[in-house]
């Protein structure tokens, strides 16, 4: 996907991280997703004192795009202001698999201008996806 403007995604993800609500972990995360329409949507992590109520930046960005009517995406960029590049967590990988093609690039960048890119299938091999459900056989008359 050579038509991806990675610099624009990095900047959008960095700006989103500045809005993160991370008083517990002190780990602000920003994400930018590129919809197939060409629009960029962002999200940040929003923590909660009940840690299970925390919502990751990836899911917030995808959710914002879904609210706007988007359903298909070409790329995702995670920004964290630390030296270690951070890929999405497991639950976010599953949500990404719902809306991205297996070869879609998922990237991480940081304040040091470093970037690493993976394909979704590298991050979540043999993902449980809508395609899997559509191709599954019925058992007992149920899907």
PDB file of C-alpha atoms in Angstrom:
ATOM      1  CA  UNK A   1       0.000   0.000   0.000  1.00  0.00           C
ATOM      2  CA  UNK A   2       2.380   2.622  -1.242  1.00  0.00           C
ATOM      3  CA  UNK A   3      -0.289   5.358  -1.320  1.00  0.00           C
ATOM      4  CA  UNK A   4      -0.370   5.612   2.485  1.00  0.00           C
ATOM      5  CA  UNK A   5       0.764   8.954   3.863  1.00  0.00           C
ATOM      6  CA  UNK A   6       2.569   7.621   6.934  1.00  0.00           C
ATOM      7  CA  UNK A   7       3.685  11.105   8.005  1.00  0.00           C
ATOM      8  CA  UNK A   8       0.062  12.273   8.195  1.00  0.00           C
ATOM      9  CA  UNK A   9      -0.909   9.183  10.192  1.00  0.00           C
ATOM     10  CA  UNK A  10       2.020   9.705  12.581  1.00  0.00           C
ATOM     11  CA  UNK A  11       1.098  13.326  13.176  1.00  0.00           C
ATOM     12  CA  UNK A  12      -2.581  12.521  13.714  1.00  0.00           C
ATOM     13  CA  UNK A  13      -1.727   9.695  16.127  1.00  0.00           C
ATOM     14  CA  UNK A  14       0.701  11.931  18.040  1.00  0.00           C
ATOM     15  CA  UNK A  15      -1.944  14.648  18.404  1.00  0.00           C
ATOM     16  CA  UNK A  16      -4.469  12.046  19.591  1.00  0.00           C
ATOM     17  CA  UNK A  17      -2.015  10.804  22.243  1.00  0.00           C
ATOM     18  CA  UNK A  18      -1.916  14.321  23.681  1.00  0.00           C
ATOM     19  CA  UNK A  19      -5.617  13.937  24.528  1.00  0.00           C
ATOM     20  CA  UNK A  20      -5.211  10.559  26.265  1.00  0.00           C
ATOM     21  CA  UNK A  21      -6.670  10.138  29.726  1.00  0.00           C
ATOM     22  CA  UNK A  22      -4.020   7.963  31.378  1.00  0.00           C
ATOM     23  CA  UNK A  23      -3.727   9.002  35.048  1.00  0.00           C
ATOM     24  CA  UNK A  24      -3.099   5.438  36.238  1.00  0.00           C
ATOM     25  CA  UNK A  25      -0.626   3.977  33.746  1.00  0.00           C
ATOM     26  CA  UNK A  26       0.950   7.285  32.690  1.00  0.00           C
ATOM     27  CA  UNK A  27       1.063   5.623  29.242  1.00  0.00           C
ATOM     28  CA  UNK A  28      -0.685   7.909  26.727  1.00  0.00           C
ATOM     29  CA  UNK A  29      -1.474   6.263  23.405  1.00  0.00           C
ATOM     30  CA  UNK A  30      -2.788   7.818  20.218  1.00  0.00           C
ATOM     31  CA  UNK A  31      -3.987   6.021  17.109  1.00  0.00           C
ATOM     32  CA  UNK A  32      -4.864   7.107  13.596  1.00  0.00           C
ATOM     33  CA  UNK A  33      -6.733   4.859  11.185  1.00  0.00           C
ATOM     34  CA  UNK A  34      -6.927   5.448   7.448  1.00  0.00           C
ATOM     35  CA  UNK A  35     -10.337   4.582   6.054  1.00  0.00           C
ATOM     36  CA  UNK A  36     -10.689   3.403   2.472  1.00  0.00           C
ATOM     37  CA  UNK A  37     -12.519   6.694   1.843  1.00  0.00           C
ATOM     38  CA  UNK A  38      -9.176   8.439   2.448  1.00  0.00           C
ATOM     39  CA  UNK A  39     -10.280  10.033   5.731  1.00  0.00           C
ATOM     40  CA  UNK A  40      -8.192   9.717   8.886  1.00  0.00           C
ATOM     41  CA  UNK A  41      -9.864   9.054  12.231  1.00  0.00           C
ATOM     42  CA  UNK A  42      -8.146   9.222  15.595  1.00  0.00           C
ATOM     43  CA  UNK A  43      -8.544   7.883  19.090  1.00  0.00           C
ATOM     44  CA  UNK A  44      -6.717   7.883  22.410  1.00  0.00           C
ATOM     45  CA  UNK A  45      -6.729   5.588  25.397  1.00  0.00           C
ATOM     46  CA  UNK A  46      -9.233   6.449  28.115  1.00  0.00           C
ATOM     47  CA  UNK A  47      -8.440   4.813  31.448  1.00  0.00           C
ATOM     48  CA  UNK A  48     -10.766   4.128  34.336  1.00  0.00           C
ATOM     49  CA  UNK A  49     -10.186   3.492  38.044  1.00  0.00           C
ATOM     50  CA  UNK A  50     -11.846   0.144  37.390  1.00  0.00           C
ATOM     51  CA  UNK A  51      -9.087  -0.890  34.987  1.00  0.00           C
ATOM     52  CA  UNK A  52     -11.360  -3.253  33.031  1.00  0.00           C
ATOM     53  CA  UNK A  53     -13.318  -0.166  32.001  1.00  0.00           C
ATOM     54  CA  UNK A  54     -10.326   1.247  30.149  1.00  0.00           C
ATOM     55  CA  UNK A  55     -10.737   1.613  26.387  1.00  0.00           C
ATOM     56  CA  UNK A  56      -7.693   1.441  24.138  1.00  0.00           C
ATOM     57  CA  UNK A  57      -6.859   4.078  21.551  1.00  0.00           C
ATOM     58  CA  UNK A  58      -7.223   1.594  18.685  1.00  0.00           C
ATOM     59  CA  UNK A  59     -10.811   0.750  19.581  1.00  0.00           C
ATOM     60  CA  UNK A  60     -11.658   4.417  20.136  1.00  0.00           C
ATOM     61  CA  UNK A  61     -10.295   5.381  16.694  1.00  0.00           C
ATOM     62  CA  UNK A  62     -12.097   2.543  14.926  1.00  0.00           C
ATOM     63  CA  UNK A  63     -15.271   3.356  16.864  1.00  0.00           C
ATOM     64  CA  UNK A  64     -15.099   7.019  15.817  1.00  0.00           C
ATOM     65  CA  UNK A  65     -14.790   5.941  12.196  1.00  0.00           C
ATOM     66  CA  UNK A  66     -17.685   3.498  12.526  1.00  0.00           C
ATOM     67  CA  UNK A  67     -19.883   6.305  13.927  1.00  0.00           C
ATOM     68  CA  UNK A  68     -18.978   8.338  10.816  1.00  0.00           C
ATOM     69  CA  UNK A  69     -20.155   5.490   8.575  1.00  0.00           C
ATOM     70  CA  UNK A  70     -16.812   3.890   7.716  1.00  0.00           C
ATOM     71  CA  UNK A  71     -16.485   0.103   7.624  1.00  0.00           C
ATOM     72  CA  UNK A  72     -13.239  -0.619   5.745  1.00  0.00           C
ATOM     73  CA  UNK A  73      -9.739   0.562   6.558  1.00  0.00           C
ATOM     74  CA  UNK A  74      -6.346   0.548   4.857  1.00  0.00           C
ATOM     75  CA  UNK A  75      -3.863   1.274   7.668  1.00  0.00           C
ATOM     76  CA  UNK A  76      -3.452   1.915  11.377  1.00  0.00           C
ATOM     77  CA  UNK A  77      -0.756   3.867  13.230  1.00  0.00           C
ATOM     78  CA  UNK A  78      -0.085   3.677  16.983  1.00  0.00           C
ATOM     79  CA  UNK A  79       1.899   6.468  18.664  1.00  0.00           C
ATOM     80  CA  UNK A  80       3.430   6.266  22.136  1.00  0.00           C
ATOM     81  CA  UNK A  81       5.932   8.752  23.617  1.00  0.00           C
ATOM     82  CA  UNK A  82       8.422   6.089  24.685  1.00  0.00           C
ATOM     83  CA  UNK A  83      11.417   4.382  23.140  1.00  0.00           C
ATOM     84  CA  UNK A  84       9.787   0.938  22.884  1.00  0.00           C
ATOM     85  CA  UNK A  85       7.556   0.645  19.800  1.00  0.00           C
ATOM     86  CA  UNK A  86       4.176  -0.699  20.865  1.00  0.00           C
ATOM     87  CA  UNK A  87       1.889  -2.838  18.693  1.00  0.00           C
ATOM     88  CA  UNK A  88      -1.827  -3.131  19.546  1.00  0.00           C
ATOM     89  CA  UNK A  89      -2.896  -5.385  22.418  1.00  0.00           C
ATOM     90  CA  UNK A  90      -4.687  -8.673  21.784  1.00  0.00           C
ATOM     91  CA  UNK A  91      -8.261  -7.431  22.070  1.00  0.00           C
ATOM     92  CA  UNK A  92      -7.456  -4.516  19.746  1.00  0.00           C
ATOM     93  CA  UNK A  93      -5.911  -6.932  17.244  1.00  0.00           C
ATOM     94  CA  UNK A  94      -9.198  -8.827  17.186  1.00  0.00           C
ATOM     95  CA  UNK A  95     -11.173  -5.616  16.601  1.00  0.00           C
ATOM     96  CA  UNK A  96      -8.738  -4.608  13.842  1.00  0.00           C
ATOM     97  CA  UNK A  97      -9.288  -8.029  12.215  1.00  0.00           C
ATOM     98  CA  UNK A  98     -13.004  -7.244  12.023  1.00  0.00           C
ATOM     99  CA  UNK A  99     -12.475  -4.267   9.696  1.00  0.00           C
ATOM    100  CA  UNK A 100      -9.039  -4.594   8.032  1.00  0.00           C
ATOM    101  CA  UNK A 101      -7.794  -6.977   5.350  1.00  0.00           C
ATOM    102  CA  UNK A 102      -5.216  -9.547   6.570  1.00  0.00           C
ATOM    103  CA  UNK A 103      -2.388  -7.816   4.673  1.00  0.00           C
ATOM    104  CA  UNK A 104      -3.278  -4.352   6.019  1.00  0.00           C
ATOM    105  CA  UNK A 105      -0.308  -2.539   7.545  1.00  0.00           C
ATOM    106  CA  UNK A 106      -0.403  -1.870  11.271  1.00  0.00           C
ATOM    107  CA  UNK A 107       2.410   0.414  12.384  1.00  0.00           C
ATOM    108  CA  UNK A 108       3.828   1.826  15.591  1.00  0.00           C
ATOM    109  CA  UNK A 109       5.874   4.993  15.948  1.00  0.00           C
ATOM    110  CA  UNK A 110       7.344   7.067  18.750  1.00  0.00           C
ATOM    111  CA  UNK A 111       8.794  10.460  19.616  1.00  0.00           C
ATOM    112  CA  UNK A 112      12.185   9.332  18.294  1.00  0.00           C
ATOM    113  CA  UNK A 113      10.757   9.121  14.759  1.00  0.00           C
ATOM    114  CA  UNK A 114      11.166   5.340  14.767  1.00  0.00           C
ATOM    115  CA  UNK A 115       8.537   3.214  13.040  1.00  0.00           C
ATOM    116  CA  UNK A 116       7.852  -0.496  12.708  1.00  0.00           C
ATOM    117  CA  UNK A 117       5.178  -2.007  10.502  1.00  0.00           C
ATOM    118  CA  UNK A 118       3.500  -5.401  10.639  1.00  0.00           C
ATOM    119  CA  UNK A 119       0.717  -6.913   8.589  1.00  0.00           C
ATOM    120  CA  UNK A 120      -2.423  -7.775  10.516  1.00  0.00           C
ATOM    121  CA  UNK A 121      -1.855 -11.460   9.788  1.00  0.00           C
ATOM    122  CA  UNK A 122       1.598 -11.196  11.430  1.00  0.00           C
ATOM    123  CA  UNK A 123       0.012  -9.734  14.554  1.00  0.00           C
ATOM    124  CA  UNK A 124      -2.965 -12.092  14.644  1.00  0.00           C
ATOM    125  CA  UNK A 125      -2.442 -15.246  12.570  1.00  0.00           C
ATOM    126  CA  UNK A 126      -5.521 -17.405  11.928  1.00  0.00           C
ATOM    127  CA  UNK A 127      -7.784 -14.609  13.129  1.00  0.00           C
ATOM    128  CA  UNK A 128     -11.441 -15.229  13.875  1.00  0.00           C
ATOM    129  CA  UNK A 129     -13.052 -12.855  11.356  1.00  0.00           C
ATOM    130  CA  UNK A 130     -16.346 -12.162   9.565  1.00  0.00           C
ATOM    131  CA  UNK A 131     -14.932 -14.082   6.584  1.00  0.00           C
ATOM    132  CA  UNK A 132     -14.394 -17.080   8.839  1.00  0.00           C
ATOM    133  CA  UNK A 133     -17.987 -16.861  10.046  1.00  0.00           C
ATOM    134  CA  UNK A 134     -19.360 -16.506   6.512  1.00  0.00           C
ATOM    135  CA  UNK A 135     -17.449 -19.604   5.397  1.00  0.00           C
ATOM    136  CA  UNK A 136     -18.274 -21.773   8.429  1.00  0.00           C
ATOM    137  CA  UNK A 137     -20.651 -24.688   8.076  1.00  0.00           C
ATOM    138  CA  UNK A 138     -23.882 -24.982   9.993  1.00  0.00           C
ATOM    139  CA  UNK A 139     -24.088 -27.372  12.896  1.00  0.00           C
ATOM    140  CA  UNK A 140     -27.502 -28.442  14.232  1.00  0.00           C
ATOM    141  CA  UNK A 141     -29.089 -25.847  11.960  1.00  0.00           C
ATOM    142  CA  UNK A 142     -27.239 -23.041  13.780  1.00  0.00           C
ATOM    143  CA  UNK A 143     -24.347 -20.993  12.545  1.00  0.00           C
TER     144      UNK A 143
END
